[in-house]
């Protein structure tokens, strides 16, 4: 099961790297729950396909991100990615922030996604007050 889950998450990263958002309905559970710090413009709790689409489109309205995995591993039925989020804001400000992704998998689909990143550094890049 662990290798299958790792393969599934790898497919998600490849699809997002190509801006292929059909991955949402192909690989995500219809009741997916995405969580990120509420301080970010795309943060909060997002549920279902519509919530996932809102999360990713809102993020892309603010940043052009790229995930650089340093380590990815199975943790039971979850998959954890530790790495960096690099890119630039829509205002052209470069960022390079530490991040951890926790993917919750169930029945061969992504049931949840928790995105933890250096929120103060990202807010600074976005020009938000801390």
XYZ file of N, CA and C in Angstrom:
390
model
N 0.821 -1.198 0.000
C 0.000 0.000 0.000
C 0.860 1.254 0.000
N 1.973 1.241 0.731
C 2.817 2.433 0.828
C 3.338 2.878 -0.531
N 3.827 1.917 -1.343
C 4.350 2.280 -2.665
C 3.232 2.810 -3.554
N 2.059 2.210 -3.472
C 0.913 2.684 -4.252
C 0.581 4.121 -3.866
N 0.590 4.416 -2.580
C 0.302 5.776 -2.120
C 1.382 6.752 -2.571
N 2.644 6.330 -2.516
C 3.731 7.187 -2.995
C 3.569 7.461 -4.493
N 3.214 6.437 -5.236
C 3.004 6.609 -6.680
C 1.857 7.574 -6.961
N 0.788 7.464 -6.203
C -0.367 8.345 -6.376
C 0.021 9.806 -6.133
N 0.735 10.061 -5.055
C 1.145 11.429 -4.744
C 2.128 11.946 -5.802
N 2.995 11.087 -6.283
C 3.909 11.481 -7.365
C 3.124 11.908 -8.597
N 2.058 11.186 -8.914
C 1.201 11.570 -10.046
C 0.581 12.946 -9.831
N 0.181 13.228 -8.601
C -0.407 14.537 -8.292
C 0.617 15.639 -8.513
N 1.838 15.452 -8.006
C 2.881 16.471 -8.197
C 3.194 16.671 -9.682
N 3.264 15.587 -10.435
C 3.536 15.711 -11.874
C 2.422 16.490 -12.568
N 1.189 16.178 -12.246
C 0.053 16.866 -12.869
C 0.065 18.351 -12.527
N 0.288 18.678 -11.263
C 0.299 20.094 -10.879
C 1.479 20.828 -11.489
N 2.607 20.139 -11.648
C 3.760 20.740 -12.310
C 3.455 21.113 -13.749
N 2.538 20.391 -14.361
C 2.113 20.657 -15.736
C 0.831 21.496 -15.786
N 0.385 21.971 -14.611
C -0.865 22.729 -14.467
C -2.061 21.955 -15.024
N -2.032 20.650 -14.810
C -3.124 19.765 -15.226
C -4.044 19.551 -14.030
N -5.101 20.333 -13.970
C -5.994 20.269 -12.819
C -7.107 19.239 -12.995
N -7.063 18.462 -14.090
C -7.994 17.340 -14.202
C -7.667 16.292 -13.142
N -6.486 16.416 -12.542
C -6.072 15.507 -11.476
C -7.052 15.579 -10.300
N -7.704 16.708 -10.113
C -8.630 16.855 -8.989
C -9.719 15.793 -9.069
N -10.376 15.671 -10.193
C -11.455 14.682 -10.298
C -10.933 13.272 -10.554
N -9.742 13.152 -11.127
C -9.179 11.824 -11.404
C -8.651 11.137 -10.152
N -7.977 11.897 -9.287
C -7.269 11.274 -8.170
C -7.741 11.714 -6.785
N -8.565 12.736 -6.709
C -9.030 13.217 -5.409
C -10.384 12.607 -5.077
N -10.601 12.340 -3.811
C -11.890 11.892 -3.316
C -12.888 13.046 -3.457
N -14.149 12.768 -3.802
C -15.129 13.857 -3.937
C -15.272 14.707 -2.669
N -14.939 14.142 -1.510
C -15.044 14.869 -0.240
C -13.690 15.322 0.287
N -12.722 15.495 -0.607
C -11.386 15.903 -0.174
C -11.463 17.124 0.728
N -10.538 17.165 1.690
C -10.434 18.308 2.587
C -9.005 18.842 2.507
N -8.876 20.109 2.134
C -7.572 20.763 2.023
C -7.491 21.810 3.120
N -6.353 21.812 3.835
C -6.165 22.784 4.917
C -4.815 23.483 4.782
N -4.848 24.794 5.010
C -3.639 25.606 5.042
C -3.905 26.794 5.955
N -2.840 27.425 6.451
C -2.976 28.554 7.369
C -3.935 29.602 6.807
N -4.874 30.018 7.626
C -5.901 30.970 7.202
C -5.348 32.348 6.848
N -4.145 32.675 7.315
C -3.565 33.989 7.034
C -3.244 34.185 5.557
N -3.070 33.103 4.834
C -2.746 33.208 3.411
C -4.014 33.436 2.595
N -3.915 34.168 1.490
C -5.116 34.455 0.690
C -5.849 33.197 0.235
N -5.156 32.101 0.047
C -5.765 30.844 -0.385
C -5.922 29.866 0.771
N -5.649 30.327 1.978
C -5.671 29.462 3.146
C -7.065 29.138 3.646
N -7.098 28.379 4.721
C -8.356 27.967 5.321
C -8.634 26.507 5.034
N -9.900 26.157 5.135
C -10.343 24.778 4.910
C -11.193 24.759 3.641
N -10.843 23.874 2.725
C -11.546 23.755 1.440
C -11.999 22.307 1.286
N -13.275 22.109 0.952
C -13.841 20.766 0.912
C -14.430 20.481 -0.462
N -14.216 19.242 -0.929
C -14.791 18.772 -2.177
C -14.044 19.276 -3.397
N -14.510 18.824 -4.570
C -13.874 19.236 -5.816
C -13.913 20.752 -5.985
N -15.058 21.357 -5.659
C -15.182 22.808 -5.798
C -14.216 23.525 -4.857
N -14.105 23.036 -3.636
C -13.167 23.619 -2.688
C -11.728 23.482 -3.152
N -11.386 22.315 -3.714
C -10.032 22.102 -4.222
C -9.748 23.048 -5.380
N -10.707 23.187 -6.274
C -10.525 24.095 -7.416
C -10.353 25.529 -6.931
N -11.142 25.942 -5.944
C -11.023 27.293 -5.388
C -9.659 27.488 -4.746
N -9.207 26.504 -3.985
C -7.903 26.578 -3.326
C -6.793 26.811 -4.349
N -6.743 25.958 -5.366
C -5.641 26.044 -6.326
C -5.744 27.279 -7.222
N -6.935 27.660 -7.657
C -7.050 28.845 -8.507
C -6.749 30.116 -7.722
N -7.152 30.150 -6.456
C -6.833 31.321 -5.625
C -5.331 31.416 -5.393
N -4.685 30.278 -5.123
C -3.233 30.284 -4.941
C -2.554 30.806 -6.206
N -2.968 30.277 -7.361
C -2.333 30.675 -8.618
C -2.640 32.117 -9.004
N -3.655 32.714 -8.429
C -3.935 34.130 -8.670
C -2.930 35.016 -7.924
N -2.235 34.437 -6.934
C -1.296 35.198 -6.110
C 0.164 34.824 -6.328
N 0.425 33.552 -6.661
C 1.811 33.085 -6.789
C 1.958 32.131 -7.965
N 3.194 32.037 -8.434
C 3.590 31.024 -9.420
C 4.523 30.073 -8.684
N 3.945 29.035 -8.057
C 4.737 28.172 -7.175
C 5.324 26.957 -7.880
N 6.371 26.442 -7.281
C 6.970 25.191 -7.699
C 7.403 24.467 -6.432
N 7.059 23.206 -6.316
C 7.444 22.422 -5.147
C 8.717 21.651 -5.453
N 9.694 21.794 -4.568
C 10.959 21.076 -4.684
C 11.024 20.080 -3.522
N 10.694 18.811 -3.765
C 10.740 17.830 -2.679
C 12.182 17.515 -2.269
N 12.446 17.555 -0.974
C 13.727 17.094 -0.437
C 13.600 15.656 0.027
N 12.423 15.328 0.555
C 12.192 13.994 1.085
C 10.707 13.699 0.987
N 10.362 12.518 0.525
C 8.975 12.103 0.448
C 8.920 10.667 0.945
N 7.973 10.389 1.847
C 7.932 9.062 2.444
C 6.522 8.722 2.907
N 6.289 7.417 3.014
C 5.016 6.924 3.527
C 5.047 6.973 5.046
N 3.910 7.322 5.615
C 3.729 7.328 7.071
C 2.368 6.675 7.327
N 2.366 5.360 7.354
C 1.096 4.636 7.405
C 0.395 4.821 6.072
N -0.873 5.209 6.108
C -1.611 5.466 4.869
C -1.382 6.875 4.336
N -0.670 7.702 5.077
C -0.365 9.073 4.642
C 0.962 9.093 3.895
N 1.155 10.155 3.123
C 2.437 10.416 2.479
C 2.861 11.815 2.904
N 4.114 11.942 3.304
C 4.653 13.223 3.767
C 5.734 13.682 2.804
N 5.672 14.953 2.426
C 6.701 15.563 1.596
C 7.293 16.717 2.391
N 8.603 16.697 2.541
C 9.322 17.802 3.161
C 10.168 18.429 2.065
N 10.080 19.739 1.920
C 10.842 20.379 0.860
C 10.724 21.886 0.893
N 10.748 22.477 -0.298
C 10.739 23.934 -0.449
C 9.655 24.318 -1.435
N 9.057 25.438 -1.184
C 8.168 26.061 -2.155
C 8.924 27.246 -2.732
N 9.171 27.233 -4.018
C 9.914 28.318 -4.660
C 9.067 28.882 -5.800
N 9.341 30.118 -6.114
C 8.620 30.748 -7.212
C 8.626 32.245 -7.053
N 7.551 32.863 -7.569
C 7.428 34.308 -7.428
C 5.960 34.667 -7.280
N 5.749 35.802 -6.644
C 4.389 36.304 -6.518
C 3.981 36.923 -7.847
N 2.716 37.236 -7.994
C 2.244 37.875 -9.222
C 2.836 39.279 -9.373
N 3.378 39.840 -8.264
C 4.071 41.136 -8.317
C 5.553 40.971 -8.634
N 5.995 39.724 -8.873
C 7.379 39.473 -9.255
C 8.349 39.287 -8.110
N 7.853 39.159 -6.871
C 8.730 38.961 -5.721
C 9.049 37.471 -5.595
N 10.337 37.141 -5.599
C 10.761 35.749 -5.475
C 10.565 35.259 -4.044
N 10.251 33.977 -3.917
C 10.164 33.364 -2.592
C 10.783 31.973 -2.631
N 11.254 31.561 -1.473
C 11.816 30.227 -1.264
C 11.523 29.905 0.190
N 10.482 29.106 0.418
C 10.020 28.843 1.778
C 10.003 27.348 2.066
N 10.306 27.019 3.310
C 10.204 25.628 3.745
C 8.737 25.219 3.744
N 8.479 23.956 3.376
C 7.101 23.486 3.426
C 7.050 21.988 3.686
N 5.933 21.582 4.253
C 5.641 20.173 4.492
C 4.233 19.923 3.978
N 4.086 18.903 3.166
C 2.773 18.482 2.689
C 2.452 17.138 3.330
N 1.252 17.013 3.842
C 0.779 15.726 4.343
C -0.439 15.342 3.517
N -0.304 14.240 2.820
C -1.355 13.705 1.951
C -2.039 12.552 2.666
N -3.347 12.655 2.835
C -4.137 11.603 3.464
C -4.817 10.815 2.338
N -4.536 9.526 2.288
C -5.022 8.694 1.189
C -5.988 7.633 1.705
N -7.025 7.407 0.888
C -8.027 6.416 1.248
C -8.568 5.789 -0.033
N -8.568 4.479 -0.087
C -9.133 3.742 -1.222
C -8.562 4.199 -2.563
N -7.257 4.457 -2.602
C -6.591 4.817 -3.849
C -6.844 6.232 -4.325
N -7.307 7.102 -3.427
C -7.573 8.496 -3.794
C -7.076 9.416 -2.684
N -6.849 10.673 -3.043
C -6.434 11.677 -2.059
C -7.682 12.134 -1.310
N -7.724 11.843 -0.021
C -8.869 12.221 0.815
C -8.617 13.530 1.555
N -7.336 13.901 1.704
C -7.009 15.131 2.413
C -5.607 15.600 2.057
N -5.412 16.902 2.192
C -4.120 17.510 1.897
C -3.913 18.649 2.881
N -2.879 18.540 3.708
C -2.511 19.599 4.652
C -1.213 20.205 4.153
N -1.214 21.520 3.940
C -0.047 22.218 3.404
C 0.477 23.166 4.476
N 1.655 22.857 4.991
C 2.302 23.690 5.997
C 3.510 24.352 5.351
N 3.583 25.662 5.446
C 4.761 26.358 4.943
C 5.128 27.485 5.879
N 6.284 28.055 5.649
C 6.761 29.170 6.459
C 5.854 30.365 6.155
N 4.763 30.460 6.908
C 3.730 31.461 6.631
C 4.261 32.888 6.736
N 5.037 33.265 7.765
C 5.554 34.624 7.816
C 6.407 34.984 6.586
N 7.222 34.043 6.121
C 8.047 34.317 4.942
C 7.176 34.497 3.698
N 6.127 33.680 3.562
C 5.247 33.810 2.399
C 4.467 35.122 2.482
N 4.000 35.475 3.654
C 3.290 36.748 3.795
C 4.203 37.924 3.478
N 5.469 37.824 3.870
C 6.426 38.889 3.560
C 6.579 39.022 2.035
N 6.666 37.880 1.358
C 6.792 37.918 -0.103
C 5.543 38.510 -0.748
N 4.395 38.222 -0.154
C 3.139 38.755 -0.667
C 2.929 40.225 -0.305
N 3.780 40.735 0.585
C 3.665 42.133 1.001
C 2.622 42.341 2.069
N 2.189 41.248 2.716
C 1.181 41.367 3.768
C 1.860 41.708 5.081
N 1.132 42.370 5.937
C 1.675 42.676 7.269
C 1.646 41.403 8.108
N 2.631 41.269 8.966
C 2.717 40.069 9.799
C 2.210 40.346 11.183
